[in-house]
Amino acid sequence: MVNNNHQQVLLQLRIDNECWGLIGGSMELGETFEQVAHRELLEETGLKAKNLILINTYSGQDFYYQYPHGDEVYNVVSAFECKVNNGQLIHDQAEATMLQFFSLDDLPKNISPPDRPILEDYIINNKNPSNH
């Protein structure tokens, strides 16, 4: 979950399912969750994370997903938050058509299914900061 100084979250318009999704991806052999977050952020946005804060780890039936090309997965997701103050956004043209910051009150309707529960939790926790 990438935030800016305007309390907005960064989403990418994904090529594979034409939905808006969080920045992230699959773990490579030998990586830690934090290393994955740093690598994926850099690959997909051109930004470098300084401080990662673990939000939650998600798994289970709610994280089953079938990709448009047919692959089926049960994702295990470690969601992190980081703030960015500056830097030029450069989207990975193989994965996304664009990057955009959105207010939590004005998210697009077509959120990628695996990212919906993470965003919903994030919205709830940011409206009730004592839960975070």
mmCIF file of N, CA and C in Angstrom:
data_model
loop_
_atom_site.group_PDB
_atom_site.id
_atom_site.type_symbol
_atom_site.label_atom_id
_atom_site.label_comp_id
_atom_site.label_asym_id
_atom_site.label_seq_id
_atom_site.Cartn_x
_atom_site.Cartn_y
_atom_site.Cartn_z
ATOM 1 N N MET A 1 0.860 -1.152 0.000
ATOM 2 C CA MET A 1 0.000 0.000 0.000
ATOM 3 C C MET A 1 0.907 1.215 0.000
ATOM 4 N N VAL A 2 0.923 1.925 -1.094
ATOM 5 C CA VAL A 2 1.777 3.102 -1.237
ATOM 6 C C VAL A 2 0.914 4.341 -1.053
ATOM 7 N N ASN A 3 1.302 5.195 -0.107
ATOM 8 C CA ASN A 3 0.568 6.429 0.185
ATOM 9 C C ASN A 3 1.414 7.633 -0.161
ATOM 10 N N ASN A 4 0.735 8.737 -0.481
ATOM 11 C CA ASN A 4 1.448 10.001 -0.684
ATOM 12 C C ASN A 4 1.074 10.973 0.433
ATOM 13 N N ASN A 5 1.530 12.196 0.330
ATOM 14 C CA ASN A 5 1.261 13.208 1.360
ATOM 15 C C ASN A 5 -0.184 13.687 1.378
ATOM 16 N N HIS A 6 -0.990 13.261 0.422
ATOM 17 C CA HIS A 6 -2.387 13.694 0.324
ATOM 18 C C HIS A 6 -3.352 12.603 0.777
ATOM 19 N N GLN A 7 -2.845 11.627 1.550
ATOM 20 C CA GLN A 7 -3.672 10.518 2.048
ATOM 21 C C GLN A 7 -4.321 9.731 0.913
ATOM 22 N N GLN A 8 -3.583 9.554 -0.168
ATOM 23 C CA GLN A 8 -4.062 8.787 -1.317
ATOM 24 C C GLN A 8 -3.235 7.513 -1.450
ATOM 25 N N VAL A 9 -3.846 6.477 -2.032
ATOM 26 C CA VAL A 9 -3.143 5.216 -2.271
ATOM 27 C C VAL A 9 -2.860 5.066 -3.762
ATOM 28 N N LEU A 10 -1.730 4.438 -4.054
ATOM 29 C CA LEU A 10 -1.311 4.225 -5.433
ATOM 30 C C LEU A 10 -1.853 2.895 -5.937
ATOM 31 N N LEU A 11 -2.527 2.944 -7.081
ATOM 32 C CA LEU A 11 -3.030 1.739 -7.735
ATOM 33 C C LEU A 11 -2.500 1.691 -9.159
ATOM 34 N N GLN A 12 -2.477 0.479 -9.707
ATOM 35 C CA GLN A 12 -2.069 0.296 -11.099
ATOM 36 C C GLN A 12 -3.229 -0.319 -11.872
ATOM 37 N N LEU A 13 -3.445 0.136 -13.084
ATOM 38 C CA LEU A 13 -4.456 -0.456 -13.953
ATOM 39 C C LEU A 13 -3.795 -1.641 -14.639
ATOM 40 N N ARG A 14 -4.160 -2.835 -14.187
ATOM 41 C CA ARG A 14 -3.497 -4.064 -14.608
ATOM 42 C C ARG A 14 -3.888 -4.451 -16.035
ATOM 43 N N ILE A 15 -2.943 -4.998 -16.751
ATOM 44 C CA ILE A 15 -3.197 -5.461 -18.113
ATOM 45 C C ILE A 15 -3.939 -6.788 -18.100
ATOM 46 N N ASP A 16 -3.588 -7.694 -17.163
ATOM 47 C CA ASP A 16 -4.130 -9.056 -17.206
ATOM 48 C C ASP A 16 -5.633 -9.131 -16.969
ATOM 49 N N ASN A 17 -6.188 -8.299 -16.081
ATOM 50 C CA ASN A 17 -7.627 -8.378 -15.818
ATOM 51 C C ASN A 17 -8.349 -7.039 -15.985
ATOM 52 N N GLU A 18 -7.630 -6.026 -16.457
ATOM 53 C CA GLU A 18 -8.192 -4.697 -16.710
ATOM 54 C C GLU A 18 -8.856 -4.094 -15.473
ATOM 55 N N CYS A 19 -8.300 -4.411 -14.299
ATOM 56 C CA CYS A 19 -8.784 -3.872 -13.034
ATOM 57 C C CYS A 19 -7.664 -3.092 -12.356
ATOM 58 N N TRP A 20 -8.064 -2.230 -11.437
ATOM 59 C CA TRP A 20 -7.097 -1.488 -10.632
ATOM 60 C C TRP A 20 -6.638 -2.371 -9.489
ATOM 61 N N GLY A 21 -5.335 -2.399 -9.256
ATOM 62 C CA GLY A 21 -4.801 -3.247 -8.199
ATOM 63 C C GLY A 21 -3.658 -2.596 -7.450
ATOM 64 N N LEU A 22 -3.328 -3.212 -6.341
ATOM 65 C CA LEU A 22 -2.208 -2.769 -5.521
ATOM 66 C C LEU A 22 -0.890 -3.133 -6.186
ATOM 67 N N ILE A 23 0.149 -2.472 -5.776
ATOM 68 C CA ILE A 23 1.491 -2.796 -6.239
ATOM 69 C C ILE A 23 1.925 -4.060 -5.507
ATOM 70 N N GLY A 24 2.462 -5.029 -6.227
ATOM 71 C CA GLY A 24 2.918 -6.253 -5.567
ATOM 72 C C GLY A 24 3.148 -7.352 -6.569
ATOM 73 N N GLY A 25 3.556 -8.495 -6.055
ATOM 74 C CA GLY A 25 3.809 -9.616 -6.939
ATOM 75 C C GLY A 25 4.302 -10.825 -6.187
ATOM 76 N N SER A 26 4.760 -11.782 -6.939
ATOM 77 C CA SER A 26 5.159 -13.073 -6.386
ATOM 78 C C SER A 26 6.573 -13.044 -5.825
ATOM 79 N N MET A 27 6.748 -13.885 -4.818
ATOM 80 C CA MET A 27 8.040 -14.030 -4.167
ATOM 81 C C MET A 27 8.966 -14.873 -5.033
ATOM 82 N N GLU A 28 10.205 -14.439 -5.140
ATOM 83 C CA GLU A 28 11.223 -15.230 -5.820
ATOM 84 C C GLU A 28 11.944 -16.077 -4.778
ATOM 85 N N LEU A 29 12.559 -17.166 -5.221
ATOM 86 C CA LEU A 29 13.237 -18.074 -4.301
ATOM 87 C C LEU A 29 14.214 -17.330 -3.398
ATOM 88 N N GLY A 30 14.101 -17.595 -2.106
ATOM 89 C CA GLY A 30 15.032 -17.037 -1.140
ATOM 90 C C GLY A 30 14.713 -15.645 -0.638
ATOM 91 N N GLU A 31 13.661 -15.003 -1.155
ATOM 92 C CA GLU A 31 13.326 -13.642 -0.735
ATOM 93 C C GLU A 31 12.524 -13.638 0.562
ATOM 94 N N THR A 32 12.683 -12.567 1.321
ATOM 95 C CA THR A 32 11.806 -12.308 2.455
ATOM 96 C C THR A 32 10.607 -11.506 1.946
ATOM 97 N N PHE A 33 9.567 -11.403 2.778
ATOM 98 C CA PHE A 33 8.412 -10.593 2.388
ATOM 99 C C PHE A 33 8.823 -9.144 2.132
ATOM 100 N N GLU A 34 9.706 -8.624 2.966
ATOM 101 C CA GLU A 34 10.154 -7.238 2.804
ATOM 102 C C GLU A 34 10.924 -7.050 1.499
ATOM 103 N N GLN A 35 11.766 -8.021 1.154
ATOM 104 C CA GLN A 35 12.517 -7.930 -0.101
ATOM 105 C C GLN A 35 11.580 -7.934 -1.302
ATOM 106 N N VAL A 36 10.534 -8.751 -1.230
ATOM 107 C CA VAL A 36 9.539 -8.778 -2.311
ATOM 108 C C VAL A 36 8.891 -7.403 -2.451
ATOM 109 N N ALA A 37 8.487 -6.818 -1.332
ATOM 110 C CA ALA A 37 7.822 -5.511 -1.367
ATOM 111 C C ALA A 37 8.732 -4.451 -1.986
ATOM 112 N N HIS A 38 9.988 -4.427 -1.570
ATOM 113 C CA HIS A 38 10.935 -3.452 -2.136
ATOM 114 C C HIS A 38 11.123 -3.674 -3.638
ATOM 115 N N ARG A 39 11.342 -4.930 -4.036
ATOM 116 C CA ARG A 39 11.607 -5.241 -5.446
ATOM 117 C C ARG A 39 10.402 -4.916 -6.318
ATOM 118 N N GLU A 40 9.228 -5.358 -5.899
ATOM 119 C CA GLU A 40 8.020 -5.136 -6.704
ATOM 120 C C GLU A 40 7.699 -3.644 -6.824
ATOM 121 N N LEU A 41 7.874 -2.903 -5.746
ATOM 122 C CA LEU A 41 7.627 -1.464 -5.811
ATOM 123 C C LEU A 41 8.552 -0.812 -6.831
ATOM 124 N N LEU A 42 9.818 -1.159 -6.796
ATOM 125 C CA LEU A 42 10.773 -0.584 -7.743
ATOM 126 C C LEU A 42 10.456 -1.013 -9.174
ATOM 127 N N GLU A 43 10.174 -2.311 -9.380
ATOM 128 C CA GLU A 43 9.890 -2.813 -10.732
ATOM 129 C C GLU A 43 8.626 -2.206 -11.323
ATOM 130 N N GLU A 44 7.577 -2.066 -10.499
ATOM 131 C CA GLU A 44 6.276 -1.662 -11.020
ATOM 132 C C GLU A 44 6.048 -0.156 -11.018
ATOM 133 N N THR A 45 6.856 0.591 -10.249
ATOM 134 C CA THR A 45 6.608 2.033 -10.152
ATOM 135 C C THR A 45 7.850 2.896 -10.344
ATOM 136 N N GLY A 46 9.026 2.317 -10.215
ATOM 137 C CA GLY A 46 10.254 3.102 -10.245
ATOM 138 C C GLY A 46 10.564 3.777 -8.920
ATOM 139 N N LEU A 47 9.732 3.548 -7.890
ATOM 140 C CA LEU A 47 9.920 4.169 -6.578
ATOM 141 C C LEU A 47 10.663 3.233 -5.631
ATOM 142 N N LYS A 48 11.348 3.819 -4.661
ATOM 143 C CA LYS A 48 12.033 3.052 -3.621
ATOM 144 C C LYS A 48 11.341 3.307 -2.291
ATOM 145 N N ALA A 49 11.057 2.221 -1.574
ATOM 146 C CA ALA A 49 10.435 2.334 -0.256
ATOM 147 C C ALA A 49 11.517 2.517 0.796
ATOM 148 N N LYS A 50 11.291 3.445 1.709
ATOM 149 C CA LYS A 50 12.239 3.645 2.800
ATOM 150 C C LYS A 50 11.789 2.897 4.046
ATOM 151 N N ASN A 51 10.573 3.099 4.465
ATOM 152 C CA ASN A 51 10.058 2.461 5.673
ATOM 153 C C ASN A 51 8.836 1.625 5.329
ATOM 154 N N LEU A 52 8.962 0.324 5.478
ATOM 155 C CA LEU A 52 7.825 -0.563 5.274
ATOM 156 C C LEU A 52 7.205 -0.883 6.629
ATOM 157 N N ILE A 53 5.884 -0.822 6.694
ATOM 158 C CA ILE A 53 5.160 -1.187 7.905
ATOM 159 C C ILE A 53 4.222 -2.326 7.535
ATOM 160 N N LEU A 54 4.358 -3.468 8.207
ATOM 161 C CA LEU A 54 3.488 -4.611 7.938
ATOM 162 C C LEU A 54 2.074 -4.283 8.399
ATOM 163 N N ILE A 55 1.125 -4.382 7.484
ATOM 164 C CA ILE A 55 -0.280 -4.135 7.805
ATOM 165 C C ILE A 55 -0.923 -5.419 8.315
ATOM 166 N N ASN A 56 -0.761 -6.492 7.535
ATOM 167 C CA ASN A 56 -1.380 -7.771 7.880
ATOM 168 C C ASN A 56 -0.877 -8.821 6.900
ATOM 169 N N THR A 57 -1.084 -10.080 7.257
ATOM 170 C CA THR A 57 -0.833 -11.188 6.344
ATOM 171 C C THR A 57 -2.167 -11.859 6.083
ATOM 172 N N TYR A 58 -2.460 -12.112 4.818
ATOM 173 C CA TYR A 58 -3.749 -12.641 4.386
ATOM 174 C C TYR A 58 -3.560 -13.988 3.701
ATOM 175 N N SER A 59 -4.518 -14.899 3.924
ATOM 176 C CA SER A 59 -4.505 -16.193 3.238
ATOM 177 C C SER A 59 -5.890 -16.816 3.370
ATOM 178 N N GLY A 60 -6.047 -17.993 2.793
ATOM 179 C CA GLY A 60 -7.304 -18.717 2.920
ATOM 180 C C GLY A 60 -8.163 -18.631 1.674
ATOM 181 N N GLN A 61 -9.385 -19.125 1.808
ATOM 182 C CA GLN A 61 -10.279 -19.230 0.660
ATOM 183 C C GLN A 61 -10.606 -17.883 0.033
ATOM 184 N N ASP A 62 -10.610 -16.827 0.820
ATOM 185 C CA ASP A 62 -10.883 -15.498 0.261
ATOM 186 C C ASP A 62 -9.790 -15.054 -0.702
ATOM 187 N N PHE A 63 -8.652 -15.747 -0.678
ATOM 188 C CA PHE A 63 -7.537 -15.354 -1.529
ATOM 189 C C PHE A 63 -7.286 -16.341 -2.663
ATOM 190 N N TYR A 64 -8.324 -17.138 -2.972
ATOM 191 C CA TYR A 64 -8.300 -17.945 -4.198
ATOM 192 C C TYR A 64 -8.543 -16.989 -5.360
ATOM 193 N N TYR A 65 -7.805 -17.218 -6.449
ATOM 194 C CA TYR A 65 -8.003 -16.381 -7.634
ATOM 195 C C TYR A 65 -7.630 -17.170 -8.874
ATOM 196 N N GLN A 66 -8.455 -17.035 -9.911
ATOM 197 C CA GLN A 66 -8.131 -17.610 -11.213
ATOM 198 C C GLN A 66 -7.833 -16.459 -12.160
ATOM 199 N N TYR A 67 -6.595 -16.434 -12.638
ATOM 200 C CA TYR A 67 -6.171 -15.388 -13.567
ATOM 201 C C TYR A 67 -6.833 -15.594 -14.925
ATOM 202 N N PRO A 68 -6.987 -14.528 -15.707
ATOM 203 C CA PRO A 68 -7.630 -14.638 -17.019
ATOM 204 C C PRO A 68 -6.995 -15.686 -17.934
ATOM 205 N N HIS A 69 -5.706 -15.956 -17.779
ATOM 206 C CA HIS A 69 -5.048 -16.959 -18.631
ATOM 207 C C HIS A 69 -5.222 -18.377 -18.090
ATOM 208 N N GLY A 70 -5.940 -18.543 -16.955
ATOM 209 C CA GLY A 70 -6.285 -19.861 -16.452
ATOM 210 C C GLY A 70 -5.551 -20.325 -15.212
ATOM 211 N N ASP A 71 -4.431 -19.719 -14.853
ATOM 212 C CA ASP A 71 -3.715 -20.132 -13.643
ATOM 213 C C ASP A 71 -4.598 -19.912 -12.422
ATOM 214 N N GLU A 72 -4.601 -20.914 -11.520
ATOM 215 C CA GLU A 72 -5.341 -20.809 -10.276
ATOM 216 C C GLU A 72 -4.353 -20.756 -9.117
ATOM 217 N N VAL A 73 -4.618 -19.871 -8.159
ATOM 218 C CA VAL A 73 -3.723 -19.726 -7.017
ATOM 219 C C VAL A 73 -4.529 -19.487 -5.741
ATOM 220 N N TYR A 74 -3.935 -19.881 -4.625
ATOM 221 C CA TYR A 74 -4.362 -19.450 -3.300
ATOM 222 C C TYR A 74 -3.238 -18.560 -2.807
ATOM 223 N N ASN A 75 -3.455 -17.275 -2.844
ATOM 224 C CA ASN A 75 -2.407 -16.327 -2.485
ATOM 225 C C ASN A 75 -2.199 -16.264 -0.979
ATOM 226 N N VAL A 76 -0.956 -16.104 -0.576
ATOM 227 C CA VAL A 76 -0.585 -15.705 0.775
ATOM 228 C C VAL A 76 0.039 -14.327 0.606
ATOM 229 N N VAL A 77 -0.599 -13.329 1.191
ATOM 230 C CA VAL A 77 -0.208 -11.943 0.943
ATOM 231 C C VAL A 77 0.241 -11.286 2.244
ATOM 232 N N SER A 78 1.434 -10.756 2.245
ATOM 233 C CA SER A 78 1.878 -9.871 3.325
ATOM 234 C C SER A 78 1.757 -8.455 2.791
ATOM 235 N N ALA A 79 0.820 -7.708 3.356
ATOM 236 C CA ALA A 79 0.562 -6.342 2.891
ATOM 237 C C ALA A 79 1.352 -5.359 3.745
ATOM 238 N N PHE A 80 2.081 -4.498 3.069
ATOM 239 C CA PHE A 80 2.883 -3.471 3.725
ATOM 240 C C PHE A 80 2.372 -2.095 3.335
ATOM 241 N N GLU A 81 2.659 -1.137 4.188
ATOM 242 C CA GLU A 81 2.369 0.262 3.894
ATOM 243 C C GLU A 81 3.692 1.015 3.826
ATOM 244 N N CYS A 82 3.783 1.931 2.889
ATOM 245 C CA CYS A 82 4.926 2.847 2.853
ATOM 246 C C CYS A 82 4.450 4.173 2.290
ATOM 247 N N LYS A 83 5.107 5.230 2.709
ATOM 248 C CA LYS A 83 4.785 6.564 2.210
ATOM 249 C C LYS A 83 5.860 6.994 1.232
ATOM 250 N N VAL A 84 5.442 7.697 0.194
ATOM 251 C CA VAL A 84 6.388 8.274 -0.757
ATOM 252 C C VAL A 84 6.130 9.774 -0.813
ATOM 253 N N ASN A 85 7.199 10.533 -0.825
ATOM 254 C CA ASN A 85 7.079 11.992 -0.874
ATOM 255 C C ASN A 85 7.351 12.534 -2.260
ATOM 256 N N ASN A 86 8.219 11.854 -2.976
ATOM 257 C CA ASN A 86 8.549 12.329 -4.316
ATOM 258 C C ASN A 86 9.096 11.165 -5.122
ATOM 259 N N GLY A 87 9.475 11.441 -6.320
ATOM 260 C CA GLY A 87 9.939 10.403 -7.229
ATOM 261 C C GLY A 87 9.023 10.360 -8.431
ATOM 262 N N GLN A 88 9.577 9.985 -9.543
ATOM 263 C CA GLN A 88 8.791 9.919 -10.768
ATOM 264 C C GLN A 88 8.219 8.523 -10.932
ATOM 265 N N LEU A 89 6.911 8.454 -11.127
ATOM 266 C CA LEU A 89 6.255 7.171 -11.356
ATOM 267 C C LEU A 89 6.575 6.673 -12.761
ATOM 268 N N ILE A 90 7.017 5.431 -12.835
ATOM 269 C CA ILE A 90 7.289 4.785 -14.122
ATOM 270 C C ILE A 90 6.621 3.418 -14.063
ATOM 271 N N HIS A 91 5.533 3.233 -14.810
ATOM 272 C CA HIS A 91 4.824 1.957 -14.715
ATOM 273 C C HIS A 91 5.495 0.886 -15.569
ATOM 274 N N ASP A 92 5.377 -0.354 -15.097
ATOM 275 C CA ASP A 92 5.887 -1.520 -15.818
ATOM 276 C C ASP A 92 4.897 -1.819 -16.942
ATOM 277 N N GLN A 93 5.274 -1.532 -18.176
ATOM 278 C CA GLN A 93 4.358 -1.656 -19.310
ATOM 279 C C GLN A 93 3.948 -3.092 -19.591
ATOM 280 N N ALA A 94 4.648 -4.062 -19.030
ATOM 281 C CA ALA A 94 4.265 -5.462 -19.208
ATOM 282 C C ALA A 94 3.123 -5.846 -18.272
ATOM 283 N N GLU A 95 2.927 -5.078 -17.192
ATOM 284 C CA GLU A 95 1.922 -5.436 -16.193
ATOM 285 C C GLU A 95 0.777 -4.446 -16.070
ATOM 286 N N ALA A 96 1.029 -3.173 -16.395
ATOM 287 C CA ALA A 96 0.007 -2.151 -16.156
ATOM 288 C C ALA A 96 0.008 -1.118 -17.274
ATOM 289 N N THR A 97 -1.175 -0.524 -17.485
ATOM 290 C CA THR A 97 -1.268 0.539 -18.483
ATOM 291 C C THR A 97 -1.061 1.912 -17.864
ATOM 292 N N MET A 98 -1.278 2.016 -16.535
ATOM 293 C CA MET A 98 -1.055 3.301 -15.871
ATOM 294 C C MET A 98 -1.012 3.130 -14.368
ATOM 295 N N LEU A 99 -0.454 4.134 -13.704
ATOM 296 C CA LEU A 99 -0.428 4.247 -12.249
ATOM 297 C C LEU A 99 -1.164 5.522 -11.870
ATOM 298 N N GLN A 100 -1.910 5.463 -10.759
ATOM 299 C CA GLN A 100 -2.629 6.663 -10.328
ATOM 300 C C GLN A 100 -2.875 6.602 -8.828
ATOM 301 N N PHE A 101 -2.773 7.766 -8.168
ATOM 302 C CA PHE A 101 -3.125 7.876 -6.759
ATOM 303 C C PHE A 101 -4.617 8.158 -6.638
ATOM 304 N N PHE A 102 -5.266 7.501 -5.649
ATOM 305 C CA PHE A 102 -6.694 7.672 -5.401
ATOM 306 C C PHE A 102 -6.936 7.948 -3.925
ATOM 307 N N SER A 103 -7.910 8.799 -3.646
ATOM 308 C CA SER A 103 -8.393 8.992 -2.286
ATOM 309 C C SER A 103 -9.108 7.718 -1.849
ATOM 310 N N LEU A 104 -9.009 7.378 -0.568
ATOM 311 C CA LEU A 104 -9.707 6.188 -0.068
ATOM 312 C C LEU A 104 -11.217 6.321 -0.207
ATOM 313 N N ASP A 105 -11.717 7.546 -0.268
ATOM 314 C CA ASP A 105 -13.155 7.789 -0.430
ATOM 315 C C ASP A 105 -13.591 7.781 -1.886
ATOM 316 N N ASP A 106 -12.644 7.664 -2.800
ATOM 317 C CA ASP A 106 -12.969 7.757 -4.224
ATOM 318 C C ASP A 106 -12.185 6.721 -5.035
ATOM 319 N N LEU A 107 -12.205 5.477 -4.562
ATOM 320 C CA LEU A 107 -11.504 4.409 -5.278
ATOM 321 C C LEU A 107 -12.299 3.995 -6.510
ATOM 322 N N PRO A 108 -11.626 3.523 -7.548
ATOM 323 C CA PRO A 108 -12.358 3.052 -8.731
ATOM 324 C C PRO A 108 -13.205 1.824 -8.379
ATOM 325 N N LYS A 109 -14.237 1.592 -9.155
ATOM 326 C CA LYS A 109 -15.145 0.461 -8.901
ATOM 327 C C LYS A 109 -14.507 -0.879 -9.263
ATOM 328 N N ASN A 110 -13.688 -0.887 -10.301
ATOM 329 C CA ASN A 110 -13.140 -2.151 -10.798
ATOM 330 C C ASN A 110 -11.789 -2.462 -10.134
ATOM 331 N N ILE A 111 -11.875 -2.843 -8.847
ATOM 332 C CA ILE A 111 -10.681 -3.242 -8.089
ATOM 333 C C ILE A 111 -10.425 -4.725 -8.349
ATOM 334 N N SER A 112 -9.171 -5.081 -8.550
ATOM 335 C CA SER A 112 -8.785 -6.471 -8.793
ATOM 336 C C SER A 112 -9.235 -7.343 -7.616
ATOM 337 N N PRO A 113 -9.949 -8.455 -7.875
ATOM 338 C CA PRO A 113 -10.516 -9.266 -6.795
ATOM 339 C C PRO A 113 -9.550 -9.638 -5.666
ATOM 340 N N PRO A 114 -8.300 -10.045 -5.938
ATOM 341 C CA PRO A 114 -7.427 -10.392 -4.813
ATOM 342 C C PRO A 114 -7.072 -9.205 -3.913
ATOM 343 N N ASP A 115 -7.247 -7.990 -4.411
ATOM 344 C CA ASP A 115 -6.869 -6.806 -3.634
ATOM 345 C C ASP A 115 -8.030 -6.192 -2.858
ATOM 346 N N ARG A 116 -9.263 -6.585 -3.171
ATOM 347 C CA ARG A 116 -10.432 -5.989 -2.509
ATOM 348 C C ARG A 116 -10.391 -6.121 -0.986
ATOM 349 N N PRO A 117 -10.183 -7.348 -0.442
ATOM 350 C CA PRO A 117 -10.214 -7.456 1.023
ATOM 351 C C PRO A 117 -9.101 -6.661 1.706
ATOM 352 N N ILE A 118 -7.968 -6.533 1.056
ATOM 353 C CA ILE A 118 -6.855 -5.774 1.634
ATOM 354 C C ILE A 118 -7.216 -4.292 1.687
ATOM 355 N N LEU A 119 -7.757 -3.770 0.600
ATOM 356 C CA LEU A 119 -8.178 -2.363 0.573
ATOM 357 C C LEU A 119 -9.319 -2.104 1.553
ATOM 358 N N GLU A 120 -10.274 -3.036 1.641
ATOM 359 C CA GLU A 120 -11.390 -2.869 2.579
ATOM 360 C C GLU A 120 -10.880 -2.794 4.010
ATOM 361 N N ASP A 121 -9.962 -3.691 4.392
ATOM 362 C CA ASP A 121 -9.365 -3.644 5.730
ATOM 363 C C ASP A 121 -8.633 -2.330 5.957
ATOM 364 N N TYR A 122 -7.896 -1.906 4.961
ATOM 365 C CA TYR A 122 -7.107 -0.681 5.085
ATOM 366 C C TYR A 122 -8.012 0.530 5.310
ATOM 367 N N ILE A 123 -9.114 0.586 4.580
ATOM 368 C CA ILE A 123 -10.067 1.689 4.737
ATOM 369 C C ILE A 123 -10.656 1.683 6.144
ATOM 370 N N ILE A 124 -11.082 0.514 6.616
ATOM 371 C CA ILE A 124 -11.651 0.403 7.968
ATOM 372 C C ILE A 124 -10.634 0.842 9.012
ATOM 373 N N ASN A 125 -9.400 0.369 8.897
ATOM 374 C CA ASN A 125 -8.371 0.699 9.886
ATOM 375 C C ASN A 125 -7.962 2.158 9.840
ATOM 376 N N ASN A 126 -8.081 2.796 8.694
ATOM 377 C CA ASN A 126 -7.720 4.207 8.609
ATOM 378 C C ASN A 126 -8.854 5.122 9.039
ATOM 379 N N LYS A 127 -10.073 4.604 9.055
ATOM 380 C CA LYS A 127 -11.185 5.388 9.595
ATOM 381 C C LYS A 127 -11.242 5.240 11.111
ATOM 382 N N ASN A 128 -10.695 4.113 11.612
ATOM 383 C CA ASN A 128 -10.614 3.848 13.049
ATOM 384 C C ASN A 128 -9.156 3.574 13.396
ATOM 385 N N PRO A 129 -8.324 4.597 13.515
ATOM 386 C CA PRO A 129 -6.886 4.408 13.686
ATOM 387 C C PRO A 129 -6.496 3.550 14.879
ATOM 388 N N SER A 130 -7.345 3.426 15.896
ATOM 389 C CA SER A 130 -6.990 2.589 17.048
ATOM 390 C C SER A 130 -6.936 1.114 16.678
ATOM 391 N N ASN A 131 -7.580 0.729 15.555
ATOM 392 C CA ASN A 131 -7.538 -0.660 15.092
ATOM 393 C C ASN A 131 -6.246 -0.970 14.365
ATOM 394 N N HIS A 132 -5.525 0.028 13.939
ATOM 395 C CA HIS A 132 -4.345 -0.134 13.076
ATOM 396 C C HIS A 132 -3.090 -0.379 13.879
#
